[in-house]
Amino acid sequence: TGTMKEWPAMKKWVNPNYLLKIAGHRHVPVEFGNNYMSKSWNQKVIPLGEFVCNHTIEKKSKVCENSTEDQPLKRYRKDNGSGGTATDLNQNISSTAYLAQHELLVQIPELEKDIIVPDYCSLSLADAKSTGEVAVNFWFGPPGTVSPLHHDPKNNLLAQVTGSKLIKLASPQQNENVYPNPGMMSNTSQVDVENEENVDLEKYPKFKDAKLEQVVLNPGEMLYIPANHWHFVKSLDTSISLSFWW
């Protein structure tokens, strides 16, 4: 808490017109489906403006109806709709589209000026699991977007810029209790932990012994997730996060 208060992004990125004036025309990979483990999951490359205006802002909002040099959203709205007064990214609705784990700041260097890579990433580069490089991934989606319970091979500092996220965490000692998938997706659990009370304990009997911690990450807060620690993430609002991996 407090580490991000000097970031220009904390004020600028709340306004969709700022993002799209800089990068609305640039194409980005957007995921569609409940999550990357869903059978219906697919990915499309579309303009950032199309993603923002059609998947993160209410169709009734007037935000996308006005198109000026400073407010370029109208050109991306497929269905302008009518009515509504939403003016920022925190007044939106749910969708299944997710701009997930994309190095947008590498693609759009101007946005990199709006953040400061936390010193913590550099101080801990001596960690045996570190590669000496910090990768910055951009996560942007409406309420309800989910990353299922999984773990990553790198340390992760998750920084919340706009909106809030629910996060559930489990240590590597819980591997047996969370049932990793076999094969290539062994870093992802077979168990849907979003609604733990509905888990099929006949199918996953050891899950009853699983110990998960829960936290809500709000704007301006960071959460350190060590390498190989399980984490489930769900957006509670339209949300922009950055993950610093090293």
PDB file of C-alpha atoms in Angstrom:
ATOM      1  CA  THR A   1       0.000   0.000   0.000  1.00  0.00           C
ATOM      2  CA  GLY A   2       1.287   3.455  -0.922  1.00  0.00           C
ATOM      3  CA  THR A   3       3.960   2.273  -3.336  1.00  0.00           C
ATOM      4  CA  MET A   4       1.897   3.302  -6.371  1.00  0.00           C
ATOM      5  CA  LYS A   5       0.760   6.749  -5.209  1.00  0.00           C
ATOM      6  CA  GLU A   6       3.331   8.508  -7.420  1.00  0.00           C
ATOM      7  CA  TRP A   7       2.320   6.586 -10.548  1.00  0.00           C
ATOM      8  CA  PRO A   8       0.671   8.843 -13.178  1.00  0.00           C
ATOM      9  CA  ALA A   9      -1.291   5.724 -14.208  1.00  0.00           C
ATOM     10  CA  MET A  10      -3.341   5.918 -11.010  1.00  0.00           C
ATOM     11  CA  LYS A  11      -5.108   8.995 -12.356  1.00  0.00           C
ATOM     12  CA  LYS A  12      -4.648   8.712 -16.105  1.00  0.00           C
ATOM     13  CA  TRP A  13      -5.701   5.103 -16.708  1.00  0.00           C
ATOM     14  CA  VAL A  14      -9.112   5.545 -15.078  1.00  0.00           C
ATOM     15  CA  ASN A  15     -10.110   7.560 -18.165  1.00  0.00           C
ATOM     16  CA  PRO A  16     -10.596   5.289 -21.201  1.00  0.00           C
ATOM     17  CA  ASN A  17     -10.146   8.232 -23.554  1.00  0.00           C
ATOM     18  CA  TYR A  18      -6.561   8.638 -22.334  1.00  0.00           C
ATOM     19  CA  LEU A  19      -5.698   5.026 -23.119  1.00  0.00           C
ATOM     20  CA  LEU A  20      -7.349   5.100 -26.513  1.00  0.00           C
ATOM     21  CA  LYS A  21      -5.918   8.420 -27.598  1.00  0.00           C
ATOM     22  CA  ILE A  22      -2.509   6.817 -27.188  1.00  0.00           C
ATOM     23  CA  ALA A  23      -3.195   3.248 -28.238  1.00  0.00           C
ATOM     24  CA  GLY A  24      -6.789   2.778 -29.407  1.00  0.00           C
ATOM     25  CA  HIS A  25      -5.731   1.901 -32.944  1.00  0.00           C
ATOM     26  CA  ARG A  26      -3.158  -0.675 -31.853  1.00  0.00           C
ATOM     27  CA  HIS A  27      -4.104  -4.347 -32.121  1.00  0.00           C
ATOM     28  CA  VAL A  28      -3.997  -6.514 -28.994  1.00  0.00           C
ATOM     29  CA  PRO A  29      -4.763 -10.199 -28.218  1.00  0.00           C
ATOM     30  CA  VAL A  30      -8.084 -10.535 -26.395  1.00  0.00           C
ATOM     31  CA  GLU A  31      -9.314 -13.755 -24.773  1.00  0.00           C
ATOM     32  CA  PHE A  32     -12.972 -14.796 -25.019  1.00  0.00           C
ATOM     33  CA  GLY A  33     -14.580 -17.400 -22.751  1.00  0.00           C
ATOM     34  CA  ASN A  34     -14.997 -18.018 -19.025  1.00  0.00           C
ATOM     35  CA  ASN A  35     -11.263 -18.644 -18.593  1.00  0.00           C
ATOM     36  CA  TYR A  36      -8.362 -20.212 -20.467  1.00  0.00           C
ATOM     37  CA  MET A  37      -9.414 -23.720 -19.390  1.00  0.00           C
ATOM     38  CA  SER A  38     -12.907 -23.411 -20.872  1.00  0.00           C
ATOM     39  CA  LYS A  39     -13.748 -25.440 -23.966  1.00  0.00           C
ATOM     40  CA  SER A  40     -15.216 -22.303 -25.522  1.00  0.00           C
ATOM     41  CA  TRP A  41     -12.034 -20.287 -24.924  1.00  0.00           C
ATOM     42  CA  ASN A  42     -10.538 -18.536 -27.945  1.00  0.00           C
ATOM     43  CA  GLN A  43      -8.375 -15.536 -28.689  1.00  0.00           C
ATOM     44  CA  LYS A  44      -8.763 -12.758 -31.246  1.00  0.00           C
ATOM     45  CA  VAL A  45      -6.514  -9.865 -32.223  1.00  0.00           C
ATOM     46  CA  ILE A  46      -8.568  -6.657 -32.303  1.00  0.00           C
ATOM     47  CA  PRO A  47      -7.958  -2.907 -31.851  1.00  0.00           C
ATOM     48  CA  LEU A  48      -7.625  -1.866 -28.216  1.00  0.00           C
ATOM     49  CA  GLY A  49     -10.370   0.703 -28.833  1.00  0.00           C
ATOM     50  CA  GLU A  50     -12.796  -1.982 -29.989  1.00  0.00           C
ATOM     51  CA  PHE A  51     -12.072  -4.038 -26.877  1.00  0.00           C
ATOM     52  CA  VAL A  52     -12.523  -1.113 -24.481  1.00  0.00           C
ATOM     53  CA  CYS A  53     -15.643   0.324 -26.065  1.00  0.00           C
ATOM     54  CA  ASN A  54     -17.492  -2.922 -26.733  1.00  0.00           C
ATOM     55  CA  HIS A  55     -16.415  -5.081 -23.796  1.00  0.00           C
ATOM     56  CA  THR A  56     -15.603  -2.832 -20.809  1.00  0.00           C
ATOM     57  CA  ILE A  57     -18.067   0.073 -21.069  1.00  0.00           C
ATOM     58  CA  GLU A  58     -21.856  -0.134 -20.778  1.00  0.00           C
ATOM     59  CA  LYS A  59     -23.613  -0.060 -24.127  1.00  0.00           C
ATOM     60  CA  LYS A  60     -25.926   2.631 -22.761  1.00  0.00           C
ATOM     61  CA  SER A  61     -23.002   4.823 -21.782  1.00  0.00           C
ATOM     62  CA  LYS A  62     -22.435   8.060 -23.685  1.00  0.00           C
ATOM     63  CA  VAL A  63     -18.685   7.786 -23.212  1.00  0.00           C
ATOM     64  CA  CYS A  64     -18.302   6.124 -26.612  1.00  0.00           C
ATOM     65  CA  GLU A  65     -20.699   8.414 -28.454  1.00  0.00           C
ATOM     66  CA  ASN A  66     -18.494  11.494 -28.512  1.00  0.00           C
ATOM     67  CA  SER A  67     -15.470  11.434 -30.769  1.00  0.00           C
ATOM     68  CA  THR A  68     -12.975  14.275 -30.559  1.00  0.00           C
ATOM     69  CA  GLU A  69      -9.204  14.450 -30.548  1.00  0.00           C
ATOM     70  CA  ASP A  70      -9.275  13.969 -26.774  1.00  0.00           C
ATOM     71  CA  GLN A  71     -12.216  11.544 -26.762  1.00  0.00           C
ATOM     72  CA  PRO A  72     -11.731   9.087 -29.628  1.00  0.00           C
ATOM     73  CA  LEU A  73     -14.025   6.326 -28.396  1.00  0.00           C
ATOM     74  CA  LYS A  74     -16.971   6.765 -30.786  1.00  0.00           C
ATOM     75  CA  ARG A  75     -15.164   5.316 -33.774  1.00  0.00           C
ATOM     76  CA  TYR A  76     -14.776   1.970 -31.969  1.00  0.00           C
ATOM     77  CA  ARG A  77     -18.340   1.512 -30.692  1.00  0.00           C
ATOM     78  CA  LYS A  78     -20.237  -1.057 -32.744  1.00  0.00           C
ATOM     79  CA  ASP A  79     -23.532  -0.258 -31.029  1.00  0.00           C
ATOM     80  CA  ASN A  80     -23.615   3.248 -29.598  1.00  0.00           C
ATOM     81  CA  GLY A  81     -26.830   2.695 -27.642  1.00  0.00           C
ATOM     82  CA  SER A  82     -28.412   5.586 -25.806  1.00  0.00           C
ATOM     83  CA  GLY A  83     -28.695   7.104 -22.350  1.00  0.00           C
ATOM     84  CA  GLY A  84     -26.375   6.601 -19.404  1.00  0.00           C
ATOM     85  CA  THR A  85     -23.795   8.832 -17.789  1.00  0.00           C
ATOM     86  CA  ALA A  86     -20.765   6.599 -17.217  1.00  0.00           C
ATOM     87  CA  THR A  87     -17.518   8.545 -17.518  1.00  0.00           C
ATOM     88  CA  ASP A  88     -14.790   6.205 -16.302  1.00  0.00           C
ATOM     89  CA  LEU A  89     -13.694   2.586 -16.148  1.00  0.00           C
ATOM     90  CA  ASN A  90     -15.367   1.899 -12.797  1.00  0.00           C
ATOM     91  CA  GLN A  91     -18.940   2.208 -14.105  1.00  0.00           C
ATOM     92  CA  ASN A  92     -18.974  -0.687 -16.528  1.00  0.00           C
ATOM     93  CA  ILE A  93     -20.607  -4.093 -16.958  1.00  0.00           C
ATOM     94  CA  SER A  94     -19.493  -7.676 -17.223  1.00  0.00           C
ATOM     95  CA  SER A  95     -18.354  -9.439 -20.348  1.00  0.00           C
ATOM     96  CA  THR A  96     -16.252 -12.500 -21.129  1.00  0.00           C
ATOM     97  CA  ALA A  97     -13.536 -10.609 -23.004  1.00  0.00           C
ATOM     98  CA  TYR A  98     -10.156 -10.260 -21.278  1.00  0.00           C
ATOM     99  CA  LEU A  99      -6.945  -8.547 -22.334  1.00  0.00           C
ATOM    100  CA  ALA A 100      -4.755 -10.847 -20.270  1.00  0.00           C
ATOM    101  CA  GLN A 101      -1.033 -11.274 -19.717  1.00  0.00           C
ATOM    102  CA  HIS A 102       0.015  -8.973 -22.538  1.00  0.00           C
ATOM    103  CA  GLU A 103       3.203  -6.884 -22.610  1.00  0.00           C
ATOM    104  CA  LEU A 104       1.287  -3.758 -23.635  1.00  0.00           C
ATOM    105  CA  LEU A 105       3.915  -1.416 -22.199  1.00  0.00           C
ATOM    106  CA  VAL A 106       6.506  -2.958 -24.508  1.00  0.00           C
ATOM    107  CA  GLN A 107       4.123  -2.536 -27.434  1.00  0.00           C
ATOM    108  CA  ILE A 108       3.166   1.021 -26.373  1.00  0.00           C
ATOM    109  CA  PRO A 109       6.264   2.559 -24.686  1.00  0.00           C
ATOM    110  CA  GLU A 110       4.423   5.806 -23.978  1.00  0.00           C
ATOM    111  CA  LEU A 111       2.351   3.982 -21.351  1.00  0.00           C
ATOM    112  CA  GLU A 112       5.525   2.815 -19.628  1.00  0.00           C
ATOM    113  CA  LYS A 113       6.096   6.422 -18.532  1.00  0.00           C
ATOM    114  CA  ASP A 114       2.993   6.160 -16.339  1.00  0.00           C
ATOM    115  CA  ILE A 115       4.408   3.526 -13.973  1.00  0.00           C
ATOM    116  CA  ILE A 116       7.501   2.886 -11.873  1.00  0.00           C
ATOM    117  CA  VAL A 117       8.919  -0.636 -11.687  1.00  0.00           C
ATOM    118  CA  PRO A 118       8.990  -1.418  -7.942  1.00  0.00           C
ATOM    119  CA  ASP A 119      12.448  -1.469  -6.369  1.00  0.00           C
ATOM    120  CA  TYR A 120      11.524  -4.744  -4.711  1.00  0.00           C
ATOM    121  CA  CYS A 121      11.909  -6.547  -8.042  1.00  0.00           C
ATOM    122  CA  SER A 122      15.527  -5.373  -8.321  1.00  0.00           C
ATOM    123  CA  LEU A 123      16.392  -5.981  -4.671  1.00  0.00           C
ATOM    124  CA  SER A 124      15.393  -9.620  -4.944  1.00  0.00           C
ATOM    125  CA  LEU A 125      17.013 -10.435  -8.281  1.00  0.00           C
ATOM    126  CA  ALA A 126      19.566 -12.495  -6.383  1.00  0.00           C
ATOM    127  CA  ASP A 127      16.788 -15.014  -5.750  1.00  0.00           C
ATOM    128  CA  ALA A 128      17.740 -18.398  -7.162  1.00  0.00           C
ATOM    129  CA  LYS A 129      14.573 -18.456  -9.282  1.00  0.00           C
ATOM    130  CA  SER A 130      15.222 -15.055 -10.848  1.00  0.00           C
ATOM    131  CA  THR A 131      16.396 -14.553 -14.420  1.00  0.00           C
ATOM    132  CA  GLY A 132      17.638 -10.985 -13.883  1.00  0.00           C
ATOM    133  CA  GLU A 133      14.836  -9.505 -16.000  1.00  0.00           C
ATOM    134  CA  VAL A 134      11.483  -8.020 -14.975  1.00  0.00           C
ATOM    135  CA  ALA A 135       8.578  -8.720 -17.343  1.00  0.00           C
ATOM    136  CA  VAL A 136       5.586  -6.393 -17.040  1.00  0.00           C
ATOM    137  CA  ASN A 137       2.238  -7.895 -18.064  1.00  0.00           C
ATOM    138  CA  PHE A 138      -0.966  -5.897 -18.547  1.00  0.00           C
ATOM    139  CA  TRP A 139      -4.368  -7.265 -17.434  1.00  0.00           C
ATOM    140  CA  PHE A 140      -7.561  -5.422 -18.383  1.00  0.00           C
ATOM    141  CA  GLY A 141     -11.104  -6.707 -18.211  1.00  0.00           C
ATOM    142  CA  PRO A 142     -14.681  -6.192 -17.019  1.00  0.00           C
ATOM    143  CA  PRO A 143     -16.180  -7.591 -13.799  1.00  0.00           C
ATOM    144  CA  GLY A 144     -16.210 -11.378 -13.652  1.00  0.00           C
ATOM    145  CA  THR A 145     -13.065 -12.110 -15.650  1.00  0.00           C
ATOM    146  CA  VAL A 146     -11.217 -15.021 -14.057  1.00  0.00           C
ATOM    147  CA  SER A 147      -7.816 -16.649 -13.959  1.00  0.00           C
ATOM    148  CA  PRO A 148      -8.383 -20.159 -12.537  1.00  0.00           C
ATOM    149  CA  LEU A 149      -6.289 -21.504  -9.674  1.00  0.00           C
ATOM    150  CA  HIS A 150      -2.772 -21.883 -11.066  1.00  0.00           C
ATOM    151  CA  HIS A 151       0.876 -21.210 -10.304  1.00  0.00           C
ATOM    152  CA  ASP A 152       3.709 -19.559 -12.243  1.00  0.00           C
ATOM    153  CA  PRO A 153       7.432 -20.336 -12.311  1.00  0.00           C
ATOM    154  CA  LYS A 154       8.421 -16.737 -11.503  1.00  0.00           C
ATOM    155  CA  ASN A 155       7.963 -14.355  -8.597  1.00  0.00           C
ATOM    156  CA  ASN A 156       5.020 -12.041  -9.150  1.00  0.00           C
ATOM    157  CA  LEU A 157       4.247  -8.592  -7.773  1.00  0.00           C
ATOM    158  CA  LEU A 158       0.632  -7.894  -8.726  1.00  0.00           C
ATOM    159  CA  ALA A 159      -0.206  -4.173  -8.810  1.00  0.00           C
ATOM    160  CA  GLN A 160      -3.818  -2.979  -8.914  1.00  0.00           C
ATOM    161  CA  VAL A 161      -4.329   0.254 -10.871  1.00  0.00           C
ATOM    162  CA  THR A 162      -8.121   0.471 -11.277  1.00  0.00           C
ATOM    163  CA  GLY A 163     -10.954  -1.644  -9.898  1.00  0.00           C
ATOM    164  CA  SER A 164     -10.609  -4.477  -7.377  1.00  0.00           C
ATOM    165  CA  LYS A 165      -9.761  -8.167  -7.580  1.00  0.00           C
ATOM    166  CA  LEU A 166     -10.547 -11.138  -5.385  1.00  0.00           C
ATOM    167  CA  ILE A 167      -7.518 -13.385  -4.955  1.00  0.00           C
ATOM    168  CA  LYS A 168      -7.306 -16.838  -3.379  1.00  0.00           C
ATOM    169  CA  LEU A 169      -3.888 -18.211  -2.498  1.00  0.00           C
ATOM    170  CA  ALA A 170      -2.410 -21.588  -1.587  1.00  0.00           C
ATOM    171  CA  SER A 171       1.160 -22.666  -0.925  1.00  0.00           C
ATOM    172  CA  PRO A 172       2.986 -25.337  -2.953  1.00  0.00           C
ATOM    173  CA  GLN A 173       2.404 -27.662   0.014  1.00  0.00           C
ATOM    174  CA  GLN A 174      -1.244 -27.780  -1.095  1.00  0.00           C
ATOM    175  CA  ASN A 175      -0.429 -29.350  -4.475  1.00  0.00           C
ATOM    176  CA  GLU A 176      -2.007 -32.702  -3.660  1.00  0.00           C
ATOM    177  CA  ASN A 177      -5.154 -31.081  -2.278  1.00  0.00           C
ATOM    178  CA  VAL A 178      -5.863 -28.855  -5.290  1.00  0.00           C
ATOM    179  CA  TYR A 179      -5.494 -31.556  -7.974  1.00  0.00           C
ATOM    180  CA  PRO A 180      -3.189 -30.194 -10.711  1.00  0.00           C
ATOM    181  CA  ASN A 181      -4.182 -31.075 -14.245  1.00  0.00           C
ATOM    182  CA  PRO A 182      -2.154 -33.855 -15.848  1.00  0.00           C
ATOM    183  CA  GLY A 183       0.210 -33.103 -18.707  1.00  0.00           C
ATOM    184  CA  MET A 184       1.009 -29.694 -20.143  1.00  0.00           C
ATOM    185  CA  MET A 185      -1.477 -27.826 -17.931  1.00  0.00           C
ATOM    186  CA  SER A 186      -0.111 -29.187 -14.664  1.00  0.00           C
ATOM    187  CA  ASN A 187       0.321 -25.621 -13.387  1.00  0.00           C
ATOM    188  CA  THR A 188      -3.493 -25.253 -13.295  1.00  0.00           C
ATOM    189  CA  SER A 189      -5.874 -26.876 -10.811  1.00  0.00           C
ATOM    190  CA  GLN A 190      -8.752 -29.088 -11.915  1.00  0.00           C
ATOM    191  CA  VAL A 191     -10.838 -27.622  -9.077  1.00  0.00           C
ATOM    192  CA  ASP A 192     -13.033 -24.570  -9.636  1.00  0.00           C
ATOM    193  CA  VAL A 193     -12.318 -22.682  -6.414  1.00  0.00           C
ATOM    194  CA  GLU A 194     -14.489 -19.684  -7.229  1.00  0.00           C
ATOM    195  CA  ASN A 195     -17.346 -21.316  -5.303  1.00  0.00           C
ATOM    196  CA  GLU A 196     -15.594 -23.593  -2.864  1.00  0.00           C
ATOM    197  CA  GLU A 197     -18.835 -24.761  -1.271  1.00  0.00           C
ATOM    198  CA  ASN A 198     -19.868 -26.297  -4.607  1.00  0.00           C
ATOM    199  CA  VAL A 199     -16.693 -28.339  -5.171  1.00  0.00           C
ATOM    200  CA  ASP A 200     -17.468 -32.009  -5.853  1.00  0.00           C
ATOM    201  CA  LEU A 201     -15.755 -33.692  -2.887  1.00  0.00           C
ATOM    202  CA  GLU A 202     -16.520 -37.137  -4.255  1.00  0.00           C
ATOM    203  CA  LYS A 203     -14.406 -36.286  -7.282  1.00  0.00           C
ATOM    204  CA  TYR A 204     -11.838 -34.216  -5.352  1.00  0.00           C
ATOM    205  CA  PRO A 205     -11.935 -35.622  -1.777  1.00  0.00           C
ATOM    206  CA  LYS A 206      -8.601 -34.134  -0.683  1.00  0.00           C
ATOM    207  CA  PHE A 207      -9.808 -30.614  -1.426  1.00  0.00           C
ATOM    208  CA  LYS A 208     -11.573 -30.608   1.943  1.00  0.00           C
ATOM    209  CA  ASP A 209      -8.090 -30.361   3.490  1.00  0.00           C
ATOM    210  CA  ALA A 210      -6.931 -27.554   1.197  1.00  0.00           C
ATOM    211  CA  LYS A 211      -5.929 -24.342   2.949  1.00  0.00           C
ATOM    212  CA  LEU A 212      -6.666 -21.254   0.856  1.00  0.00           C
ATOM    213  CA  GLU A 213      -6.182 -17.651   1.951  1.00  0.00           C
ATOM    214  CA  GLN A 214      -8.368 -14.908   0.491  1.00  0.00           C
ATOM    215  CA  VAL A 215      -7.696 -11.216  -0.079  1.00  0.00           C
ATOM    216  CA  VAL A 216      -9.245  -8.333  -2.038  1.00  0.00           C
ATOM    217  CA  LEU A 217      -6.718  -6.184  -3.881  1.00  0.00           C
ATOM    218  CA  ASN A 218      -7.851  -2.557  -4.267  1.00  0.00           C
ATOM    219  CA  PRO A 219      -6.485   0.337  -6.384  1.00  0.00           C
ATOM    220  CA  GLY A 220      -3.019   1.389  -5.259  1.00  0.00           C
ATOM    221  CA  GLU A 221      -2.245  -1.934  -3.581  1.00  0.00           C
ATOM    222  CA  MET A 222       0.307  -4.590  -4.493  1.00  0.00           C
ATOM    223  CA  LEU A 223       0.448  -8.286  -3.613  1.00  0.00           C
ATOM    224  CA  TYR A 224       3.592 -10.416  -3.703  1.00  0.00           C
ATOM    225  CA  ILE A 225       2.959 -13.946  -4.981  1.00  0.00           C
ATOM    226  CA  PRO A 226       6.077 -16.147  -4.700  1.00  0.00           C
ATOM    227  CA  ALA A 227       7.018 -18.463  -7.551  1.00  0.00           C
ATOM    228  CA  ASN A 228       5.044 -21.721  -7.622  1.00  0.00           C
ATOM    229  CA  HIS A 229       2.359 -20.466  -5.223  1.00  0.00           C
ATOM    230  CA  TRP A 230      -1.187 -21.202  -6.313  1.00  0.00           C
ATOM    231  CA  HIS A 231      -3.474 -18.233  -6.991  1.00  0.00           C
ATOM    232  CA  PHE A 232      -7.001 -17.700  -8.286  1.00  0.00           C
ATOM    233  CA  VAL A 233      -7.950 -14.195  -9.491  1.00  0.00           C
ATOM    234  CA  LYS A 234     -11.364 -12.676 -10.243  1.00  0.00           C
ATOM    235  CA  SER A 235     -12.129  -9.083 -11.231  1.00  0.00           C
ATOM    236  CA  LEU A 236     -14.808  -7.541  -9.017  1.00  0.00           C
ATOM    237  CA  ASP A 237     -14.986  -4.366 -11.118  1.00  0.00           C
ATOM    238  CA  THR A 238     -13.690  -3.272 -14.476  1.00  0.00           C
ATOM    239  CA  SER A 239     -10.048  -3.669 -13.645  1.00  0.00           C
ATOM    240  CA  ILE A 240      -6.531  -2.836 -14.807  1.00  0.00           C
ATOM    241  CA  SER A 241      -3.624  -4.641 -13.161  1.00  0.00           C
ATOM    242  CA  LEU A 242       0.056  -5.044 -13.855  1.00  0.00           C
ATOM    243  CA  SER A 243       2.082  -8.092 -12.909  1.00  0.00           C
ATOM    244  CA  PHE A 244       5.818  -7.775 -12.488  1.00  0.00           C
ATOM    245  CA  TRP A 245       7.454 -11.172 -13.065  1.00  0.00           C
ATOM    246  CA  TRP A 246      11.066 -11.969 -12.311  1.00  0.00           C
TER     247      TRP A 246
END
